[in-house]
Coordinates of C-alpha atoms and ligand atoms in Angstrom, one line a residue:
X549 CA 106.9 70.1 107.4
X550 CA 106.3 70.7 103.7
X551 CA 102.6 71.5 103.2
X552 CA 101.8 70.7 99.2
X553 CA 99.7 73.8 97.8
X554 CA 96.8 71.4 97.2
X555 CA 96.7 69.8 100.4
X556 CA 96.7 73.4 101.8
X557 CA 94.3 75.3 99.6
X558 CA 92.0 72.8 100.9
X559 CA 92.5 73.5 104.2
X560 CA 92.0 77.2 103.8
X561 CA 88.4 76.8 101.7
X562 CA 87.1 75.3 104.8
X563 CA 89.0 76.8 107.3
X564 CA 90.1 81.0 105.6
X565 CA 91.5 81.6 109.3
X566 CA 93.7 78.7 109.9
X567 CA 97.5 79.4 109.3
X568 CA 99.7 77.2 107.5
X569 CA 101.8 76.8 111.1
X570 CA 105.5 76.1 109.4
X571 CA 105.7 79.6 109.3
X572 CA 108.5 79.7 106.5
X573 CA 106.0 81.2 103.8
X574 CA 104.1 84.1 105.9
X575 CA 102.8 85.7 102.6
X576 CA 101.3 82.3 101.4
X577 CA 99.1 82.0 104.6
X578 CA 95.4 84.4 104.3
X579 CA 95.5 84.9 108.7
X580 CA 98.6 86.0 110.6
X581 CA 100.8 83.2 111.9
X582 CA 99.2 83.3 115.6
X583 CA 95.6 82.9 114.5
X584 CA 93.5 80.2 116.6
X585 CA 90.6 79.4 117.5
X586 CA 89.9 79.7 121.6
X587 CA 87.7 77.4 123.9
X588 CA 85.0 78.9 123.0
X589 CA 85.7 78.6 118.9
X590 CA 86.4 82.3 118.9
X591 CA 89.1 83.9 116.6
X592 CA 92.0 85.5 119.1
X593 CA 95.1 86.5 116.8
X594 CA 98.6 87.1 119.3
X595 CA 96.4 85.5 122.4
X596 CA 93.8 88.3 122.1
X597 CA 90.5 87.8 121.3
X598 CA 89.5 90.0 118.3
X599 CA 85.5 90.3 119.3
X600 CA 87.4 92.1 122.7
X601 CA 89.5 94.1 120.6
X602 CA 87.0 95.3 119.0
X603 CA 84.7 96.3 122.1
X604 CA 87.6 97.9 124.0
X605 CA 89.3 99.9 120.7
X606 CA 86.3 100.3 118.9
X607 CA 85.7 99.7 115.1
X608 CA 87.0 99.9 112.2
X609 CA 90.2 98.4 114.0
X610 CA 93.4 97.3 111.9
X611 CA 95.4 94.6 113.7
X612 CA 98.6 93.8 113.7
X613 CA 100.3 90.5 114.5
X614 CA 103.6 91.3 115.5
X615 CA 104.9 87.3 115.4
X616 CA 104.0 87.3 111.8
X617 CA 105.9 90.6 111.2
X618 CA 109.0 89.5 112.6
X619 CA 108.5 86.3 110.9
X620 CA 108.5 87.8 107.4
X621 CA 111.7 89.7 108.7
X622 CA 113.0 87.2 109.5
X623 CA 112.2 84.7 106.4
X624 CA 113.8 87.8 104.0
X625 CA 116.9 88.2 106.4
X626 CA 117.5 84.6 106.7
X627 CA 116.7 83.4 102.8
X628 CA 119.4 86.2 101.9
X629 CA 122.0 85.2 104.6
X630 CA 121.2 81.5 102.9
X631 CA 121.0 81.9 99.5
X632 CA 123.3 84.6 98.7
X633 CA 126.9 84.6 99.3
X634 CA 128.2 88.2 99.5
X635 CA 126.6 90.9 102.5
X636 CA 122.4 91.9 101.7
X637 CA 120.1 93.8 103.1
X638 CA 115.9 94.0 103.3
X639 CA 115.0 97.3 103.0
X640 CA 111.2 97.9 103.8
X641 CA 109.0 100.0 101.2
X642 CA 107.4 102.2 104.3
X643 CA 104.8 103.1 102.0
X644 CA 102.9 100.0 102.6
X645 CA 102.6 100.8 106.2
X646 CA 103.6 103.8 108.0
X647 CA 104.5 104.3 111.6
X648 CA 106.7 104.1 114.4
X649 CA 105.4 100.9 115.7
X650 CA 106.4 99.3 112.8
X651 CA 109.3 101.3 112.0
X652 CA 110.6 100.4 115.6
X653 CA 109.8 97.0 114.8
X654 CA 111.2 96.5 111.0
X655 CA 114.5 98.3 112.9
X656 CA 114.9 96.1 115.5
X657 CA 115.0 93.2 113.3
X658 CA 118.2 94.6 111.4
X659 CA 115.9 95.7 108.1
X660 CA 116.6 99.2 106.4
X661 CA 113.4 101.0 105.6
X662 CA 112.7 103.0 102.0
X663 CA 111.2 106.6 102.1
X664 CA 109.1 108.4 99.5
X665 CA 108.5 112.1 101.3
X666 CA 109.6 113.6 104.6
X667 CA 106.5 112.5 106.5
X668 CA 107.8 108.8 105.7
X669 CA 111.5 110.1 106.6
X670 CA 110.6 111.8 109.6
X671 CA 108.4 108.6 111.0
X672 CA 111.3 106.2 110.2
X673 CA 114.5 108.5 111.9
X674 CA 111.7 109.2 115.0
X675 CA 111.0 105.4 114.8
X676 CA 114.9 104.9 115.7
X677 CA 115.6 103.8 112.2
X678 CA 119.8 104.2 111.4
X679 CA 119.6 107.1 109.0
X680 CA 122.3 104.6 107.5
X681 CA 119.5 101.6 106.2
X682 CA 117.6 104.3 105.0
X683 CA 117.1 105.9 101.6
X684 CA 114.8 108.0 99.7
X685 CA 112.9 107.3 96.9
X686 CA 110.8 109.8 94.8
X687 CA 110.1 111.1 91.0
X688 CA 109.2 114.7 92.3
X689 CA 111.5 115.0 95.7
X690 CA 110.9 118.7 96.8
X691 CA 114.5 120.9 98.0
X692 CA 113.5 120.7 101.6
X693 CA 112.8 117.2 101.2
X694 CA 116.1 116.7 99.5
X695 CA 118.2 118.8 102.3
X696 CA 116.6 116.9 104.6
X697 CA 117.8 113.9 104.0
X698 CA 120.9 114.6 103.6
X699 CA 121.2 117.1 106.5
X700 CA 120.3 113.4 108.5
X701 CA 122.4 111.4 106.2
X702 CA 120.1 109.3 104.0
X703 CA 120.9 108.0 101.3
X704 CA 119.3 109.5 98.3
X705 CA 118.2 107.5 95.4
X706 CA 118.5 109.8 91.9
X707 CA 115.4 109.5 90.0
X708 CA 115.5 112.2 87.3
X709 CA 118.0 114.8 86.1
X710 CA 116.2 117.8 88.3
X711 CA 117.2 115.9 91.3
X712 CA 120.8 116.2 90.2
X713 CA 120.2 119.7 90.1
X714 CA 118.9 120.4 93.1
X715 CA 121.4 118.3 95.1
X716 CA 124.2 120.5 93.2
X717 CA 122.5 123.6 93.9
X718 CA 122.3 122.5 97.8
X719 CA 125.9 120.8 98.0
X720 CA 128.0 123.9 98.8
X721 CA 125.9 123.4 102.3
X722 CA 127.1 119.6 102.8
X723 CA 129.4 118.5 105.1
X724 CA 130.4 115.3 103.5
X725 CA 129.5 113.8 99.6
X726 CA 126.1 112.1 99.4
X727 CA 125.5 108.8 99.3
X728 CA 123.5 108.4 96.2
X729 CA 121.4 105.4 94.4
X730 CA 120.7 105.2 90.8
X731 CA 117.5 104.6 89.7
X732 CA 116.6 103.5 85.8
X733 CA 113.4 101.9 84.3
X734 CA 115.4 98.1 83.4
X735 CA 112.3 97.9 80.9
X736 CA 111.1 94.9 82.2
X737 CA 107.3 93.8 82.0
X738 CA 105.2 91.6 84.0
X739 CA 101.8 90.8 84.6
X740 CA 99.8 93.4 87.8
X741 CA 97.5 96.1 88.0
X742 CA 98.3 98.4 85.6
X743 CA 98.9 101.1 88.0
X744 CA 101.5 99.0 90.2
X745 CA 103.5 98.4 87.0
X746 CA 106.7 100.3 87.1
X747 CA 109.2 98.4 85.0
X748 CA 107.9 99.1 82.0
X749 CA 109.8 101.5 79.4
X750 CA 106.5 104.2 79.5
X751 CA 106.4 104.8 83.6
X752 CA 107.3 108.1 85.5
X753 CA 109.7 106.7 87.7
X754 CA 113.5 106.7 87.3
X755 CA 115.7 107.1 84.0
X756 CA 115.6 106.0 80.9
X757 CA 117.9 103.4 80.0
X758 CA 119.0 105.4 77.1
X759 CA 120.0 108.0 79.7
X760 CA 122.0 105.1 81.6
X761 CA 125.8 106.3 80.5
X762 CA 125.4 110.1 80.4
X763 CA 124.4 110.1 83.7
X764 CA 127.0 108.3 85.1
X765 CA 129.2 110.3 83.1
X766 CA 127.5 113.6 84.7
X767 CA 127.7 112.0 88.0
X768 CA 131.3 110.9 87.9
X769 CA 132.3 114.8 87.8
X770 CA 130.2 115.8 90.6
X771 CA 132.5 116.3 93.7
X772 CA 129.6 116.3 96.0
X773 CA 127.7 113.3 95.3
X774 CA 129.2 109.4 95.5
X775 CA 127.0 106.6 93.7
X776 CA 127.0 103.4 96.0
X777 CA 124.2 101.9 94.1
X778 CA 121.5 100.9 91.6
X779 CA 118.3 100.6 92.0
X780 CA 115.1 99.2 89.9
X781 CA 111.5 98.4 90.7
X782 CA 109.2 96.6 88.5
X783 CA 106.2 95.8 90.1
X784 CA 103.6 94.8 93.1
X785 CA 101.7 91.8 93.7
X786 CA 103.6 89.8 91.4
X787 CA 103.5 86.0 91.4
X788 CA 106.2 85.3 88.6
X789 CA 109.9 84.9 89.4
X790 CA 111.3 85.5 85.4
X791 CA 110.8 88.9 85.3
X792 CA 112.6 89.1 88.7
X793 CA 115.4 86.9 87.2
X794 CA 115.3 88.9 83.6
X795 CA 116.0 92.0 85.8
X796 CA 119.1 90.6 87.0
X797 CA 120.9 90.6 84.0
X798 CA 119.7 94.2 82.9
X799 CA 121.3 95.0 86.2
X800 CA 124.0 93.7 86.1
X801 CA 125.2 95.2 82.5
X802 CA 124.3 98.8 84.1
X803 CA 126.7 97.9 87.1
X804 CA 129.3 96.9 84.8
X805 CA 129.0 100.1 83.3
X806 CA 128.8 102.0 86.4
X807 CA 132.0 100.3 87.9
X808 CA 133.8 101.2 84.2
X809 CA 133.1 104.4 84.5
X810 CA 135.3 104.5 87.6
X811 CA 131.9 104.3 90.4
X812 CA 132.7 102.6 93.6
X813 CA 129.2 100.9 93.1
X814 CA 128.8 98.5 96.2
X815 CA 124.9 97.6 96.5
X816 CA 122.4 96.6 93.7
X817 CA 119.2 97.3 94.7
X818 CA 116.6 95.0 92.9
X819 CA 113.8 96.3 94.2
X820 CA 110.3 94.3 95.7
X821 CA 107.0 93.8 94.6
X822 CA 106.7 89.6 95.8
X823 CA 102.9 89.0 95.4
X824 CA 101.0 87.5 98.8
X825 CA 97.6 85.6 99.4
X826 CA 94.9 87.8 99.4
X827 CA 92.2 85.3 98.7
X828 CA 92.6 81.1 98.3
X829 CA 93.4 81.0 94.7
X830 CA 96.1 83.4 94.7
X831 CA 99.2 80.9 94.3
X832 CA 102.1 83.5 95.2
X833 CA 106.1 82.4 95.5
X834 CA 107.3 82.0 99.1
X835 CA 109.7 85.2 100.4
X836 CA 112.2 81.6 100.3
X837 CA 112.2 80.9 96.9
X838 CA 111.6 84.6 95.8
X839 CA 114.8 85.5 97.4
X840 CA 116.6 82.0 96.3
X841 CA 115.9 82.8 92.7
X842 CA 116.8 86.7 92.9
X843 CA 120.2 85.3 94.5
X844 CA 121.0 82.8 92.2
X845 CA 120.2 85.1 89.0
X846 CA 122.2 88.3 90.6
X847 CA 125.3 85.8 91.3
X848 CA 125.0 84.3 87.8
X849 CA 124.3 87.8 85.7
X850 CA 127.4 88.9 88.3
X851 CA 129.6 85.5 87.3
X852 CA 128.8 85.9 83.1
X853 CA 130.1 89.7 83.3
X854 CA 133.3 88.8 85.9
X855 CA 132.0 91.3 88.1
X856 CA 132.5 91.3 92.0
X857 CA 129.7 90.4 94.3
X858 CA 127.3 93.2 95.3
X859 CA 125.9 93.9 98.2
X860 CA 122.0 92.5 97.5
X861 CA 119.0 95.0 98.5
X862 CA 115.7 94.3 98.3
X863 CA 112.7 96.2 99.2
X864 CA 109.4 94.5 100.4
X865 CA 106.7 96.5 101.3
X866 CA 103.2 94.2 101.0
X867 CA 105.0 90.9 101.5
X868 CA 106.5 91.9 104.7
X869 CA 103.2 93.6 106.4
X870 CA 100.3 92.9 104.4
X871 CA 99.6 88.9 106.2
X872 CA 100.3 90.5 109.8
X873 CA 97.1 92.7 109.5
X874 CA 93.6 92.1 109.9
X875 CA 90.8 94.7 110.1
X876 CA 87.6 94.3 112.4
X877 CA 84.7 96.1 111.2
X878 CA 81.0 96.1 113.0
X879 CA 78.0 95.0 110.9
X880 CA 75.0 97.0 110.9
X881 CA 72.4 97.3 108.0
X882 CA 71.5 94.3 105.8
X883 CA 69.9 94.9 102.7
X884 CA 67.8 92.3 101.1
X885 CA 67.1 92.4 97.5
X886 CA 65.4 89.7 96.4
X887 CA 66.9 87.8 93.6
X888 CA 69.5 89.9 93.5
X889 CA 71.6 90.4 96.2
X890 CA 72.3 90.7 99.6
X891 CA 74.4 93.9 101.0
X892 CA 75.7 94.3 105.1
X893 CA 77.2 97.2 105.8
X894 CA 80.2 98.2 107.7
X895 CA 81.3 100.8 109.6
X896 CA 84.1 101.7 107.7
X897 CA 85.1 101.3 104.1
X898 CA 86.8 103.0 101.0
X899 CA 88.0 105.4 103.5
X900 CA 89.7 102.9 105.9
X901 CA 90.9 100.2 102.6
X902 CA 90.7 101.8 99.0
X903 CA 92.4 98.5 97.7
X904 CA 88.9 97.1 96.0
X905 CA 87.7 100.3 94.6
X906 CA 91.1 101.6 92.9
X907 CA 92.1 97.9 91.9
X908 CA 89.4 95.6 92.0
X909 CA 91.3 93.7 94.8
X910 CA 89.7 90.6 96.8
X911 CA 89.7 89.8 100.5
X912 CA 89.2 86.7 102.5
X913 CA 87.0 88.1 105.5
X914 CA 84.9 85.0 108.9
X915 CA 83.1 86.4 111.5
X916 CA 85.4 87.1 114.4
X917 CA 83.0 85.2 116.8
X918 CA 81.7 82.2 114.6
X919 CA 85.1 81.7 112.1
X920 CA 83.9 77.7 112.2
X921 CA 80.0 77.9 111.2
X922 CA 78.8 77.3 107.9
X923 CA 79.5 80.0 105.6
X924 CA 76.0 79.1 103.9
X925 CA 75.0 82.6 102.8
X926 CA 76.1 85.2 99.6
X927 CA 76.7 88.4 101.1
X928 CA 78.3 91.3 99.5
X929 CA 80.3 93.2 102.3
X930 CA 80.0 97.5 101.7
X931 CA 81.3 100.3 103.4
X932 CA 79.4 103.2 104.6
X933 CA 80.3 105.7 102.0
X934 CA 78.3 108.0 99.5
X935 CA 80.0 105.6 96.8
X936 CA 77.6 102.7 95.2
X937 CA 81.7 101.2 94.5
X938 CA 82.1 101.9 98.0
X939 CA 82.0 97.6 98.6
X940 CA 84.8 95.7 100.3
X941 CA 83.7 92.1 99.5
X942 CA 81.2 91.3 96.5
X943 CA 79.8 88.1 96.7
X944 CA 81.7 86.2 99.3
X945 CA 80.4 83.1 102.0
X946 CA 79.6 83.6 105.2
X947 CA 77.2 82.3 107.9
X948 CA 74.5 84.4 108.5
X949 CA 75.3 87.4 110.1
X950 CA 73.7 90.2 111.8
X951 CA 73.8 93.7 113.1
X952 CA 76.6 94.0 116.1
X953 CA 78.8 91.0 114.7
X954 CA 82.5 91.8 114.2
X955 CA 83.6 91.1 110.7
X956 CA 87.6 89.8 110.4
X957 CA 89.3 91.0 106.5
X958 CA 92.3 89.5 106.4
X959 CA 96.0 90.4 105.3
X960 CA 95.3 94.1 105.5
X961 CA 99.0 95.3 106.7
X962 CA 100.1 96.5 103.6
X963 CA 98.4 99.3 101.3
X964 CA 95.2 100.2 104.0
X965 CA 96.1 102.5 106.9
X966 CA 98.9 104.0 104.2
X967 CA 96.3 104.6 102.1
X968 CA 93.3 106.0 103.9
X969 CA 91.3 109.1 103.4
X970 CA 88.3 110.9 105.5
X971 CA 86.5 110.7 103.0
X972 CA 82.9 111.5 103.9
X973 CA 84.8 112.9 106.9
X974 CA 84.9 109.5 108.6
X975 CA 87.7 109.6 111.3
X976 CA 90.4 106.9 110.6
X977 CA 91.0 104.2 112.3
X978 CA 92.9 103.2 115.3
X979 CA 95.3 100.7 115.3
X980 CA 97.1 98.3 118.1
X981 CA 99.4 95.8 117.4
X982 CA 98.8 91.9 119.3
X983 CA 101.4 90.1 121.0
X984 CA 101.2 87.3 123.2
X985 CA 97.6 87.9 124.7
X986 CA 98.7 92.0 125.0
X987 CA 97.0 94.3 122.7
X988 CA 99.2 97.8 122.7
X989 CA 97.4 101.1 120.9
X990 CA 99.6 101.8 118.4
X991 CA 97.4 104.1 116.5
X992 CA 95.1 106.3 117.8
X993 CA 91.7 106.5 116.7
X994 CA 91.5 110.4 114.6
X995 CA 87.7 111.9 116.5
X996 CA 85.5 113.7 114.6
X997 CA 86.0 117.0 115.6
X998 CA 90.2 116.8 114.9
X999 CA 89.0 116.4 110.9
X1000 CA 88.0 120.4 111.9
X1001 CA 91.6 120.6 112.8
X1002 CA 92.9 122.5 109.3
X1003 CA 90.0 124.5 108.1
X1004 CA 90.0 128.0 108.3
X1005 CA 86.8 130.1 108.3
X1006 CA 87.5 133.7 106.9
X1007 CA 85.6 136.2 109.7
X1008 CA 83.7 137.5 106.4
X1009 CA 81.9 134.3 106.4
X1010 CA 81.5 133.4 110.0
X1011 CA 77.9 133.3 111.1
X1012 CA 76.0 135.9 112.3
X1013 CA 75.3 135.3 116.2
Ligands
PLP889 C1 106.3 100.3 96.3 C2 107.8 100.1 96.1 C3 108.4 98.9 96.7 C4 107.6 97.9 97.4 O1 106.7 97.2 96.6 P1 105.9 95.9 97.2 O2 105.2 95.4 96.0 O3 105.0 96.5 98.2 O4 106.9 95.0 97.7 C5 109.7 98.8 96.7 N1 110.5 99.8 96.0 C6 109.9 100.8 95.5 C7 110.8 101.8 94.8 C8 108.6 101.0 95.5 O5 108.0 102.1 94.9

């Protein structure tokens, strides 16, 4: 069924919670793909009811809808096997949402997974991710972190000239020549926070595009290393398509290179960054016709230059989690200033989603047990940290709420639990991922006394007793 945008936006004014059910655009929809409404007009996402959830797990809570996971697998695997005709891969940007549930999960749906540092490397091989579909990223890769993945046989993407030299001073201790990606800045801009913007000539990440040809120079005499690939990144939360088809071509040219130079190049890696719904007017691309367009201009830039197919990679990271999570918070304090504004509190915050104080970002958030009443009061929604820009929600509709209600933000599965501090020493968050009426822990709640866990207290300064 084709849903027009219009017809749809509608819809989700007047009803935030109620997936668009075709299911082919996850990242378009604000609430994972199970959301309903039960007999008793309360919100259950995968058959559980998120009001129980909360009273068995305890709050903050960040859920995760498994259906709408795979589903987003799914829609990337099957809009590449579609619309492009030589082999692909969806790699998944781990950084969006760390763990062996969802490693195990990404895995099991045939996805690689990408890697920044050996905490993310060592979740993904423990989550039974084939060191195989896995690479590391990184613009300051340590030695160990280096040796590491190649002891496990990762693939390592090259970033900068120091992490040629480390991998050469470390090679006379390899077994086999690394598998090695390329990464350049393709100088490409588009419109996002200005601290998701990679692209761009002036970022930290990857070489300069000046540097493109003496590297591959460099590299071609290094016995120990073999480059399989290119890699670029230009963004996050990106709504346009151009600059994804613009890229294309600037790839392209540098695999032509690459293969000139004599470089059995095999997979361009193009990268992720597809935008999602975080509140109703955001109007994001489907992962369909992201993918179609990416095909069509990799197979074109490929035709122009008579080059032979690569194999397409692409690396989601928000699109593919962000829409499966929701976080429950409890509301406690309300704060009335007359003529001014109206503040409830929640029992977590900055700490448990930094998203709207580092970015600005907006949220879609109903009350877990009263989704369908009229949303007929302003409330801004703010956490309970020592921060006045500690607030999750300024501004937003709900019906009138009060202490002990469970507030629902959705499409937090990307960029939260990744993200989140003790700050204020506030213990983080469990998690448990939903599935057909079963709720598994998939994240245990941190307690207080673990945030103890790594301070030291020289004898000198121990308390008299
Ligand atoms: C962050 C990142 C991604 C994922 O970006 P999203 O916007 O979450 O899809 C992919 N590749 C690299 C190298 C990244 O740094």
């Amino acid at each position: 069924m084709v849903i027009s945008s219009q017809t749809m936006d509608q819809g989700l004014i007047e009803r935030p919670y109620e997936p668009d059910r075709d299911g082919s655009s996850p990242n378009r929809n604000l609430a994972p793909l199970t959301t309903s409404l039960d007999g008793e007009d309360r919100l259950r996402i995968g058959g559980c009811r998120l009001s129980e959830l909360a009273a068995t797990y305890g709050t903050p809570l960040y859920v995760l809808d498994e259906a709408t996971l795979r589903s987003t697998c799914r829609a990337y695997r099957q809009a590449l096997e579609r619309h492009y005709p030589g082999p692909s891969l969806p790699i998944y940007a781990s950084k969006a949402n760390s763990s062996l549930a969802i490693t195990a999960l990404v895995a099991s749906e045939g996805l690689g997974l990408d890697a920044v540092s050996a905490g993310e490397l060592l979740t993904a091989l423990a989550g039974g991710m084939p060191p195989e579909r896995i690479v590391l990223h990184g613009n300051n890769k340590s030695a160990e972190e280096l040796a590491l993945a190649v002891e496990r046989g990762v693939t390592v993407v090259l970033d900068n000239w120091r992490d040629i030299e480390l991998l050469s001073e470390l090679a006379p201790g390899f077994l086999q020549p690394v598998r090695l990606m390329l990464r350049f800045t393709p100088g490409i801009e588009c419109h996002t926070h200005e601290y998701i913007r990679t692209g761009h000539l002036d970022s930290k990440f990857g070489f300069d595009p000046d540097q493109l040809e003496a590297v591959l120079v460099h590299l071609a005499a290094c016995p120990w290393g073999r480059l399989t690939g290119l890699h670029a990144h230009i963004g996050s939360q990106i709504f346009e398509l151009q600059p994804h088809r613009d890229l294309a071509g600037v790839m392209a040219d540098a695999l032509q290179l690459a293969r000139s130079l004599g470089h059995p190049v095999s997979d361009l890696n193009v990268g992720g960054g597809l935008g999602i719904r975080y509140v109703v007017n955001d109007d994001p691309p489907s992962i369909e016709a992201w993918v179609a367009a990416v095909a069509a201009a990799v197979v074109a830039a490929c035709q122009d230059r008579g080059l032979e197919l690569p194999r397409l990679l692409c690396e989601p990271g928000r699109s593919l989690v962000a829409t499966a999570g929701v976080t429950l918070y409890r509301i406690g304090s309300r704060k009335q200033i007359p003529g001014i504004r109206t503040y409830l509190s929640v029992d977590g915050g900055m700490s448990d989603n930094p998203r709207p104080i580092t970015y600005q970002s907006l949220y879609t958030a109903v009350l877990a047990d009263r989704p369908a009443a009229e949303a007929s009061e302003t409330v801004t929604v703010a956490g309970k940290h020592c921060e006045s820009g500690d607030v999750l929600l300024r501004d937003v509709q709900l019906p009138p709420a009060s202490e002990g209600d469970v507030l629902a933000v959705f499409a937090t599965g990307a960029y939260n639990a990744s993200m989140a501090s003790t700050y204020n020493r506030l213990p983080r968050p469990a998690a448990v991922l939903v599935h057909e009426g079963v709720a598994d822990l998939v994240q245990r709640r941190e307690q207080p006394e673990e945030l103890l866990r790594y301070d030291v207290l020289p004898a000198r300064l121990s308390p008299v007793p």
